[in-house]
XYZ file of C-alpha atoms in Angstrom:
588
model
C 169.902 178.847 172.927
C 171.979 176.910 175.367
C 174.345 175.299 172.461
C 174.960 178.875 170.979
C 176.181 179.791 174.530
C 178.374 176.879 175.310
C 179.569 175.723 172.040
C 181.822 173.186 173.088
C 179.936 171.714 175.895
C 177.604 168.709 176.161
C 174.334 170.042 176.307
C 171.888 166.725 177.782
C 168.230 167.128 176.773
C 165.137 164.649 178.327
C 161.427 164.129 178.590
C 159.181 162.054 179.987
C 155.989 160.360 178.325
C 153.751 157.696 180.538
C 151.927 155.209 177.737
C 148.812 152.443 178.125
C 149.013 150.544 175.036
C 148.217 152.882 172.201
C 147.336 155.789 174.737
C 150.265 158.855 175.680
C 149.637 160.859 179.020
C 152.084 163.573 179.528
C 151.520 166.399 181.834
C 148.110 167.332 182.855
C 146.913 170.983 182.350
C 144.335 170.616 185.366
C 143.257 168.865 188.326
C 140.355 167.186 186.162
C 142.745 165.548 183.295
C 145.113 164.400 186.480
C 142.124 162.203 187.888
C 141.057 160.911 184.553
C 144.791 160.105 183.464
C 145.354 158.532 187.163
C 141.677 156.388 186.993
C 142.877 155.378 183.609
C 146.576 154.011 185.072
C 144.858 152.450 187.724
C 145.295 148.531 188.199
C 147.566 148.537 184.795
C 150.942 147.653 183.335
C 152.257 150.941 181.927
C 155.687 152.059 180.366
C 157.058 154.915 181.402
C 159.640 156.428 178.578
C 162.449 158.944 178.418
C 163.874 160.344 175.513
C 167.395 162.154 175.685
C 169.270 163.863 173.433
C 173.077 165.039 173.883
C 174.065 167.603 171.795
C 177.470 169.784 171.193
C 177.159 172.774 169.143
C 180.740 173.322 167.770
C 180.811 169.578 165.534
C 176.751 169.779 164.778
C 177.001 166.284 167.209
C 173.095 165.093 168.340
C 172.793 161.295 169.583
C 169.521 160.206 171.017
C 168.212 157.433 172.313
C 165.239 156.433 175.067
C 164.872 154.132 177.738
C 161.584 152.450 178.829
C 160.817 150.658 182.115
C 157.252 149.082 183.579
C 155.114 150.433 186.102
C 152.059 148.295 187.895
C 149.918 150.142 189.452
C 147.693 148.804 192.739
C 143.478 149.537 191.920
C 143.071 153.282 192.986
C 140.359 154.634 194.902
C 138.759 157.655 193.632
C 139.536 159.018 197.296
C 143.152 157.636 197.310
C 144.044 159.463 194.205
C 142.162 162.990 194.950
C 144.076 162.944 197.908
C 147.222 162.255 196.429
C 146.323 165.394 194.128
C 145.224 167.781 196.665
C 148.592 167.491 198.196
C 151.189 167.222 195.822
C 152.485 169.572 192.713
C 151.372 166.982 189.597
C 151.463 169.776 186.696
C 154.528 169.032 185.350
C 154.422 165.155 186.025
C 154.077 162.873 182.945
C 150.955 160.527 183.634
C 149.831 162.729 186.801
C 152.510 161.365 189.567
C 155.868 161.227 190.854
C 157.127 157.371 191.749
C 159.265 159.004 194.830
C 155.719 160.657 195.569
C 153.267 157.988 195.581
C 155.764 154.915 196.527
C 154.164 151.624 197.450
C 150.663 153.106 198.099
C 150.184 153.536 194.323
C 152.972 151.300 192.996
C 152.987 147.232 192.801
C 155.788 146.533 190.595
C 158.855 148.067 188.938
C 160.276 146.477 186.227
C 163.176 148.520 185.037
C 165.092 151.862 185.855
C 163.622 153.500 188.536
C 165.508 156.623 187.749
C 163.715 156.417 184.238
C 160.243 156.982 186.163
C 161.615 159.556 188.732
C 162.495 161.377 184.934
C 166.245 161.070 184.168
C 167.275 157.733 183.617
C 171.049 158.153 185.055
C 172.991 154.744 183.709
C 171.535 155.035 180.306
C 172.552 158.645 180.436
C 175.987 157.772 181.539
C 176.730 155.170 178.871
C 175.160 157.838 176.174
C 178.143 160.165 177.610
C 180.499 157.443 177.352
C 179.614 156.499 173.824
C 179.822 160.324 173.062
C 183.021 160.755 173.831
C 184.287 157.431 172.110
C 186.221 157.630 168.687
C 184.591 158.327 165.617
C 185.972 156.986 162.354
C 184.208 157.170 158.261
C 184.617 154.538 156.872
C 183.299 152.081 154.317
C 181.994 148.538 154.335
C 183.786 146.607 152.145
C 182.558 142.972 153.356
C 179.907 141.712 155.256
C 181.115 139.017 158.459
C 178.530 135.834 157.966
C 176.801 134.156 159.570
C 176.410 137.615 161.663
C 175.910 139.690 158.745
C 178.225 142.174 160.586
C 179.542 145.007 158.295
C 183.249 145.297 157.555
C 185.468 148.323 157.260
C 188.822 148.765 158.165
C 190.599 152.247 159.176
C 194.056 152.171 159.203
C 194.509 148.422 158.176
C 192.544 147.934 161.373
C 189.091 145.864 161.608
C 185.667 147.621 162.401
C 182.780 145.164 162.476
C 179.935 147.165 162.011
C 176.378 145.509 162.700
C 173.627 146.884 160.014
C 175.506 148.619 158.244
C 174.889 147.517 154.289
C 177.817 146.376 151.677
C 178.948 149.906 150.230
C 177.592 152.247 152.478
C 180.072 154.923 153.937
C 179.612 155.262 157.637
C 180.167 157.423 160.348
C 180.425 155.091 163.202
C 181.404 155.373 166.920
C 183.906 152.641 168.620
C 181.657 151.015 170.985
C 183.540 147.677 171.957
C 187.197 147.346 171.352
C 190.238 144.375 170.894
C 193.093 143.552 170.333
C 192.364 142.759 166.767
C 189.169 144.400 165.687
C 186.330 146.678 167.205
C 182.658 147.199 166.840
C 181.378 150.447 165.535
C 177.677 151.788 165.909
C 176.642 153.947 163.043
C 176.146 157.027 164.081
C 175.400 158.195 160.261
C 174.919 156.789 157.273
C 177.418 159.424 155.129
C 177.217 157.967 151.553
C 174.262 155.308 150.732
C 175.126 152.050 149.232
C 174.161 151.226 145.636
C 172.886 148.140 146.672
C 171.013 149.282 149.569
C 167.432 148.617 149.225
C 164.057 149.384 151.178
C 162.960 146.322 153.158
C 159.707 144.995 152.153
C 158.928 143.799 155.939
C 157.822 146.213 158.612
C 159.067 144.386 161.180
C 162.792 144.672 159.242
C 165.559 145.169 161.838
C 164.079 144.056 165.132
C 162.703 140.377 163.871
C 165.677 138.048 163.797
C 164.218 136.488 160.874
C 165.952 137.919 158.401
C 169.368 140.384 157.765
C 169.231 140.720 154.622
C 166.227 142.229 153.090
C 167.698 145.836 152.477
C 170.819 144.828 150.257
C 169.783 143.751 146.605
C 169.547 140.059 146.226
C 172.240 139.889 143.794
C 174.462 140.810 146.063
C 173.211 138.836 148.505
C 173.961 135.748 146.444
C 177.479 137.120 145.986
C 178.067 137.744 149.572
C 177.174 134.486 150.154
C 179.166 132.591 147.696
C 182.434 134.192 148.716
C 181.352 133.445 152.065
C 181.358 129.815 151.171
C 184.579 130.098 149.200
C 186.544 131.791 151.977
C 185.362 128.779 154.425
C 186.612 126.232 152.236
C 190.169 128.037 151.702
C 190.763 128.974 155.526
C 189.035 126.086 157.361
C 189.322 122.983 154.714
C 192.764 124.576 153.376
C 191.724 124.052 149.721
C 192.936 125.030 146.852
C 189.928 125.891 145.007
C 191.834 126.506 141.526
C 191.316 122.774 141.558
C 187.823 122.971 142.074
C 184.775 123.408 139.715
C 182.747 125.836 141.341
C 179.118 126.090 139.783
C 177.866 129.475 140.511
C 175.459 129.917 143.209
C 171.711 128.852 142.293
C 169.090 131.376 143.094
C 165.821 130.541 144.984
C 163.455 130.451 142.509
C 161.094 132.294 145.447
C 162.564 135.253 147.277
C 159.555 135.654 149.396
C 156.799 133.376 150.692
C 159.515 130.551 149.918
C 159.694 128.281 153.889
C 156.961 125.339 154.703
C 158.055 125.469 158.127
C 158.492 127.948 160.753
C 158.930 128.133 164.359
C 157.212 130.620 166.076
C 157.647 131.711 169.663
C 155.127 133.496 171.920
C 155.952 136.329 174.215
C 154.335 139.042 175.737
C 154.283 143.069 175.249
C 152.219 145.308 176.432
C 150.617 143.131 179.290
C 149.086 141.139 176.059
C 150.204 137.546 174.377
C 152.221 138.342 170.751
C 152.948 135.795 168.930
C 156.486 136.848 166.692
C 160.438 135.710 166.346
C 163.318 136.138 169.125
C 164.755 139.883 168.467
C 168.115 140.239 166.512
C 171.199 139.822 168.729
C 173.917 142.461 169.094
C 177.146 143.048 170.291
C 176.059 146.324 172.302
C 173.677 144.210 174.030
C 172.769 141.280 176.318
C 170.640 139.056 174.323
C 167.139 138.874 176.378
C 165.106 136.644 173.780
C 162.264 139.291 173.735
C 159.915 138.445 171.064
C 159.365 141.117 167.965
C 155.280 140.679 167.607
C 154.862 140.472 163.913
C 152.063 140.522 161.584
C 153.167 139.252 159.099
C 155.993 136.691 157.988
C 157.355 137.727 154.420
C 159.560 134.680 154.539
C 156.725 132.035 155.306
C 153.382 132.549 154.009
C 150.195 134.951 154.304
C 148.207 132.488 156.086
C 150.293 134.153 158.905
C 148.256 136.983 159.692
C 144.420 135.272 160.193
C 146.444 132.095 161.903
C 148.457 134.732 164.161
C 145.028 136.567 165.080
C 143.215 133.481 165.982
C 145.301 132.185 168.770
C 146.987 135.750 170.154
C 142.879 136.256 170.479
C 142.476 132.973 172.106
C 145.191 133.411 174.561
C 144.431 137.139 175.530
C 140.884 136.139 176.141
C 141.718 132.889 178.292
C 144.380 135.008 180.176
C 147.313 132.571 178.939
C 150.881 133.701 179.695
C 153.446 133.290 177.383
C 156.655 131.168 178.172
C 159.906 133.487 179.180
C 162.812 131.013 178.387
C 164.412 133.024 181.151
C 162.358 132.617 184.357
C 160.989 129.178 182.573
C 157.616 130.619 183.697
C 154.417 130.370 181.569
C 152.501 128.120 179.794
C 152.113 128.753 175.558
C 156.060 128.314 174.074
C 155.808 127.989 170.394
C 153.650 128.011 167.352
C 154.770 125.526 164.753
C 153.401 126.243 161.155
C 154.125 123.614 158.346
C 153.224 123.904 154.523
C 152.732 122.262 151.395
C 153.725 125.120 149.086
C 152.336 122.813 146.407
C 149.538 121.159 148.280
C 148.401 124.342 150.603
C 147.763 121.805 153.012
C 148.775 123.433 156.724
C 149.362 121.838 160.059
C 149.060 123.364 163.117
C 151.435 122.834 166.316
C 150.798 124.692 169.381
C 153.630 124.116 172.139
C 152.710 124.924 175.721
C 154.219 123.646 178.849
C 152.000 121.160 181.196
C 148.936 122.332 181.923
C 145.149 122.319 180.353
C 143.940 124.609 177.467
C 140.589 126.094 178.153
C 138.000 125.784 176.002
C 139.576 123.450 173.652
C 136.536 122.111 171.339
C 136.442 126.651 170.729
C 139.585 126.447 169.516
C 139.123 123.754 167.415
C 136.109 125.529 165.755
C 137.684 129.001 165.211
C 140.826 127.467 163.366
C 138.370 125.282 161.029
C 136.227 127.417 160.275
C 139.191 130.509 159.357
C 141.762 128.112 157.997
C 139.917 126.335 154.888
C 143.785 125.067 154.255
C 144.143 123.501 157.546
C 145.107 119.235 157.266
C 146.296 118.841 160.755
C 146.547 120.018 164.395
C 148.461 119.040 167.172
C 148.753 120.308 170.820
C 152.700 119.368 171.724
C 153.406 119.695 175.418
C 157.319 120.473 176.201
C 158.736 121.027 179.992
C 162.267 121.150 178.178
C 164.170 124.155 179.812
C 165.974 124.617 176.171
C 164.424 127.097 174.099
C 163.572 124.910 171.274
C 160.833 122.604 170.214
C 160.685 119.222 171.842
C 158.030 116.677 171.660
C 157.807 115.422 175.083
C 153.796 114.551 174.216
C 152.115 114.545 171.193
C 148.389 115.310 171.218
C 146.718 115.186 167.686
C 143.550 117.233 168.123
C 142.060 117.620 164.726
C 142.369 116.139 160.724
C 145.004 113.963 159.920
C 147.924 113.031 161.544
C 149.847 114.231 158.216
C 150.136 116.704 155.242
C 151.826 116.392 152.254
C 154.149 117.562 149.413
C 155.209 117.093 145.871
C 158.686 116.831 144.700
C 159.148 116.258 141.163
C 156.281 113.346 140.144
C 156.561 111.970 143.758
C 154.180 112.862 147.133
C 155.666 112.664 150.577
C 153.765 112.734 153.604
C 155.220 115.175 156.246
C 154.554 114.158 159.964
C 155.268 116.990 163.077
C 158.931 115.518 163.496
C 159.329 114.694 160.120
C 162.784 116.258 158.117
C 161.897 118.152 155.196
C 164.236 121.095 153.152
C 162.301 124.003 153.973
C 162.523 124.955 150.574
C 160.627 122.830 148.355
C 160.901 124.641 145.075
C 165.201 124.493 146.163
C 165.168 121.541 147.149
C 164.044 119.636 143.913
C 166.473 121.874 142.432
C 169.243 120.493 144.596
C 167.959 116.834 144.055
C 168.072 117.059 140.494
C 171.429 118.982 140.631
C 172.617 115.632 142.739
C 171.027 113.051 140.283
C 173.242 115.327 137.486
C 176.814 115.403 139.831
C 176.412 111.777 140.787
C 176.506 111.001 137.298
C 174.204 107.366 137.812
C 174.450 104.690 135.187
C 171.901 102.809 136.907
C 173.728 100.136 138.242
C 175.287 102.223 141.643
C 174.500 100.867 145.039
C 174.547 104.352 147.354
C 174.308 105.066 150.634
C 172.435 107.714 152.490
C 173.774 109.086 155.617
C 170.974 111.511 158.063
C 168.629 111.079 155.467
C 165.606 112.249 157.343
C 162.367 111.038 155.521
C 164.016 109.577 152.445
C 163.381 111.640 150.609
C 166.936 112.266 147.922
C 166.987 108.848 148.432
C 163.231 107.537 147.558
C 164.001 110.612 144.716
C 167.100 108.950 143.491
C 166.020 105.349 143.221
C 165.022 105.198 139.698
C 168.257 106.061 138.690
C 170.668 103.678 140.920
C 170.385 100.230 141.464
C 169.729 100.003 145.184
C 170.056 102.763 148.079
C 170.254 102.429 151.864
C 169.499 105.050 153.952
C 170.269 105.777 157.611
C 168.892 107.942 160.045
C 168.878 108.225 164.027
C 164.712 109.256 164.031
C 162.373 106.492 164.441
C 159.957 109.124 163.281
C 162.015 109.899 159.966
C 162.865 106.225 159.298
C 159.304 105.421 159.891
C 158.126 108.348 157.083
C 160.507 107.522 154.589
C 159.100 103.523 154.428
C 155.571 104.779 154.204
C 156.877 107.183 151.456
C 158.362 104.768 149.534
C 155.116 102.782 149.809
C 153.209 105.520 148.340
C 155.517 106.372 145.444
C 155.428 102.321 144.643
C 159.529 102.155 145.101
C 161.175 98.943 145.691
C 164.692 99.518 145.563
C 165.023 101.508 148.765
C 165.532 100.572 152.407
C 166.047 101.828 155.590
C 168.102 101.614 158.801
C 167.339 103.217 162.434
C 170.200 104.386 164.371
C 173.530 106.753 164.814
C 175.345 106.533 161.748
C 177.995 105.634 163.618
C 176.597 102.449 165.053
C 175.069 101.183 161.919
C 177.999 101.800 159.911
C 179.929 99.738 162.484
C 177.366 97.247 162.569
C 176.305 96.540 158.787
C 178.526 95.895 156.046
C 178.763 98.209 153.091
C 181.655 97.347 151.206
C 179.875 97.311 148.457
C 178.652 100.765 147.707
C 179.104 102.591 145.476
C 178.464 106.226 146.023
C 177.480 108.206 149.783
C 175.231 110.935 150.059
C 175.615 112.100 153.124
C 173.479 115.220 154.666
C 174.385 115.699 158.405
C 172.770 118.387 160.655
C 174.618 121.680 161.283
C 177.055 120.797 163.094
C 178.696 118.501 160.433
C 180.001 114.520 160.730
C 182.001 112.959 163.820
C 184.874 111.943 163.657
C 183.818 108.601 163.791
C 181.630 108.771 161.098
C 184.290 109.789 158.796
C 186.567 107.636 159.234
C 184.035 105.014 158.671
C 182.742 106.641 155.774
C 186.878 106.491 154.371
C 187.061 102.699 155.953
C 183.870 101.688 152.934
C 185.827 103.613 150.175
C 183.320 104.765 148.221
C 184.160 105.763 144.796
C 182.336 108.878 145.347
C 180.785 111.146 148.387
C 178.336 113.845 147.553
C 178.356 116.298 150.660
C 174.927 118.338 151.651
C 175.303 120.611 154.311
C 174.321 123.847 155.409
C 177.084 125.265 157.300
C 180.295 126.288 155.134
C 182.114 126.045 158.340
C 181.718 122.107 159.328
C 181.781 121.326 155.836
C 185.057 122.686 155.012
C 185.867 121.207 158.321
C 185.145 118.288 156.913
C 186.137 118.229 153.639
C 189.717 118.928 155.027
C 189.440 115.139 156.466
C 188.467 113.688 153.819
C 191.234 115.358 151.774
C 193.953 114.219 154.493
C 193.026 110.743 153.759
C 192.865 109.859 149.865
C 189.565 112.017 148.816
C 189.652 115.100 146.994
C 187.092 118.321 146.651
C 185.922 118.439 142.722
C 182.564 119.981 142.424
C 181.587 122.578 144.512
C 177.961 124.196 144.075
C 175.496 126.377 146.416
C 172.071 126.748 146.483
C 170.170 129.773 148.154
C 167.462 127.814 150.160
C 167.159 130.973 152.555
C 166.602 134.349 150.735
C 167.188 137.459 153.070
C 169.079 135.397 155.209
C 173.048 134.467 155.889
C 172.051 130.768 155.266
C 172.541 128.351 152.225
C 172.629 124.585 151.025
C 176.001 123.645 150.010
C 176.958 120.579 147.645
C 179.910 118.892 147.392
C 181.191 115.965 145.144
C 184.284 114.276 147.064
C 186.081 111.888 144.995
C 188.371 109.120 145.809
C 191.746 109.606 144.211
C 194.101 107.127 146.157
């Protein structure tokens, strides 16, 4: 045993594995099983992998870790690869050949280490050394960093931020990146197990980016999150929350199965289409966008799996490629699902770049006659180089141009650009929570700032006297007329444009109370101070971001408002998210 030898020396370990999808060559035993294994490789996208292992005996220290890069191969010959045999040593080879060996006769493309598929991947080998050799500390996560979901621990009244590692777990973890103020640890073991660690109920748990949360308990989830919240509000909107009612967090009343919308990406692995999430970022990596493949979407709905299966199918036999938001190459970007938790009614968005889908009317017919749920389909066509959805062209291929949803006694039709709280069951919870903290005698005139489809203010109307709402979307504006049309409400109306301009434009002197719900990144400036210029009585804050909302709270503070009421909502189980709502009151 080379460790019982050399005790104190780094003893480096690593093998070599070629793999075709669910197929592992190592080293042939005879000439026979080298043709086969080369016949098989030939004209294909393999991976070749290494696994290493550095171990020193005198501290019992193993790390491993692998590295994978992608080998085409040109269509062999049956003569071209006996020759290749006759002449060279392939018995210990993994998958038959040797790259430095066969070089451009065999090979097409590389895409990765070529060290990795001569057999000893040398930079992943040297930063494996390097991390070795880096400080170890134990220590103990006694917060979690949001929105990052970043462990805390501190050794020596010095900051470790230490990514996966669970609230109350003690950790063995090596410094990987350091500063001045704080460093990032990788767990190297998990020395004491948390209390409220838990098993994840998704497989795909730790590479999807959908969720961070699903193995710590969910009361402490809530927990986590509410401090979060209170933290923002004291070091960002310097308040002093002993003057503040907080209202304990409010649980999802779902903590699975709970979205109506998500936005799928497609990607490629394994030479086929997936269909899945961007992967989880982290600090000891460059973000690449790769997309996990998933199954199944814990988060979303079950329809997942048969709607996933129909189109990967689709695309695999039509010999799509999927968008890289890198090389901006490739045709199918997104899959955008949307549904009625109360309805069941689905619609269907399938985002590609320009470019014809072949056998369309096929399509069609395999998502009908699977999807008994399905209400709508669009094709959306998007040349944006942003990785997001935008609907550059709208092509509405099948049912109606619509689904809906219930809130409360009311039904709201939801359109492909239409806002909606991808929470229903939370968000009625958080409309009745505002019709209860914006105490309405029925004679208030309010205001509604980004309110989407109208829908807290179509929700609101029968207890106020008359409510405005703005919003920059023609398409929201649009939806929240027709939605007040269907719920027979009179009382409501609606403006297009920036809040800014309309509040410059139109006078509201007379209102009454603001409910204002901006997007993530908060109000303007210029909002606000036109929002203090109408001096409404009372402002009731939705948001979604502690950070722009204490932000923004602190400017409304600094000019005659106050911070009363402060309650949060989890809209976003197993995530670092949450719906946040404020009452602001005018005290000057």
């Amino acid at each position: 045993d080379v460790g019982e030898k050399f005790p104190s020396h780094i003893i480096i370990g690593a093998d070599t594995i070629v793999a075709l999808e669910d197929k592992i060559f190592g080293k042939p035993q005879n000439f026979e099983e080298a043709k086969n294994i080369l016949k098989t490789l030939s004209g294909t996208r393999h991976r070749v992998i290494t696994a290493v292992a550095l171990y020193r005996k005198e501290d019992e220290k193993l790390m491993t870790d692998y590295e994978v890069t992608y080998v085409t191969f040109k269509k062999l010959s049956d003569e071209e690869i006996e020759e290749y045999l006759k002449n060279e040593d392939f018995t210990d080879k993994a998958g038959s050949y040797a790259v430095q060996k066969v070089g451009d006769k065999f090979v097409e493309k590389i895409e990765g280490s070529y060290d990795n598929v001569v057999g000893f991947p040398t930079e992943k080998v040297k930063k494996m050394l390097e991390d070795f050799s880096s400080p170890e500390f134990t220590v103990e996560i006694v917060d979690v960093a949001l929105p990052n979901n970043w462990g805390v621990g501190k050794s020596d009244n010095f900051i470790i931020f230490v990514p996966d590692g669970v609230y109350g777990d003690k950790v063995r973890v090596k410094i990987s990146k350091r500063s001045k103020n704080f460093s990032f640890g990788e767990i190297i073991k998990i020395e004491e197990f948390s209390p409220f660690r838990k098993e994840p109920e998704c497989p795909h748990f730790g590479s999807c980016g959908g969720c961070i949360f699903q193995n710590l308990t969910y009361e402490k989830q809530l927990e986590i999150k509410e401090n979060y919240l209170i933290q923002s509000i004291k070091k960002i909107g310097w308040v002093n929350v002993d003057n503040v009612e907080i209202i304990p967090i409010i649980p999802s009343p779902k903590k699975f199965y709970y979205r109506n919308k998500m936005e799928f990406a497609f990607g490629e692995s394994e030479g086929k289409v997936v269909i899945g999430l961007r992967e989880r970022s982290s600090p000891f990596k460059k973000y690449s966008k790769d997309v996990t493949p998933l199954k199944e979407c814990l988060i979303f709905s079950e329809k997942v799996k048969k709607i996933f299966s129909i189109f990967t199918e689709f695309a695999n036999s039509h010999s799509l490629s999927a968008y890289n938001p890198f090389t901006h190459k490739g045709f199918l970007r997104h899959l955008v699902l949307r549904e009625g938790k109360r309805t069941s009614q689905l619609m269907i968005l399938l985002v590609t770049t320009d470019g014809e889908i072949p056998d369309l009317p096929y399509l069609g017919e395999e998502i009908v006659k699977e999807i008994s749920e399905l209400r709508s389909f669009y094709w959306i066509i998007n040349n944006q180089i942003a990785d997001v959805v935008s609907f550059e062209k709208k092509n509405h291929l099948l049912g109606k141009s619509y689904i809906e949803e219930n809130i409360g006694d009311m039904k709201f039709k939801i359109y492909p650009q239409t806002f909606f709280q991808p929470n229903t069951d939370g968000a009625e919870i958080l409309y009745n929570k505002i019709v209860e903290l914006g105490e309405f005698s029925g004679n208030e005139k309010v205001l509604g700032l980004y309110c989407g489809a109208g829908i807290i203010e179509i929700f609101i109307s029968k207890y106020v006297r008359e409510v405005a709402g703005i919003d920059s979307n023609p398409v929201n504006i649009f939806t929240a007329k027709e939605n007040c049309m269907i719920n027979g409400v009179e009382n409501c109306i609606f403006y297009e444009g920036t809040v800014e301009k309309v509040l410059k434009k139109r006078d509201f002197s007379e209102i009454d109370i603001i409910i204002t719900d901006p997007p993530r990144n908060g109000m303007s400036g210029k909002a606000i101070r036109s929002v203090i210029k109408i001096g409404a009585k009372k402002i009731l804050y939705v948001s979604c971001n502690p950070s722009t909302f204490a932000r923004d709270v602190k400017i409304f503070e600094e000019n005659g408002y106050k911070l009363k009421k402060l309650c949060s909502f989890d809209f976003f189980p197993h995530t670092a998210h949450m719906e946040i709502l404020g009452v602001i009151e005018k005290v000057i």
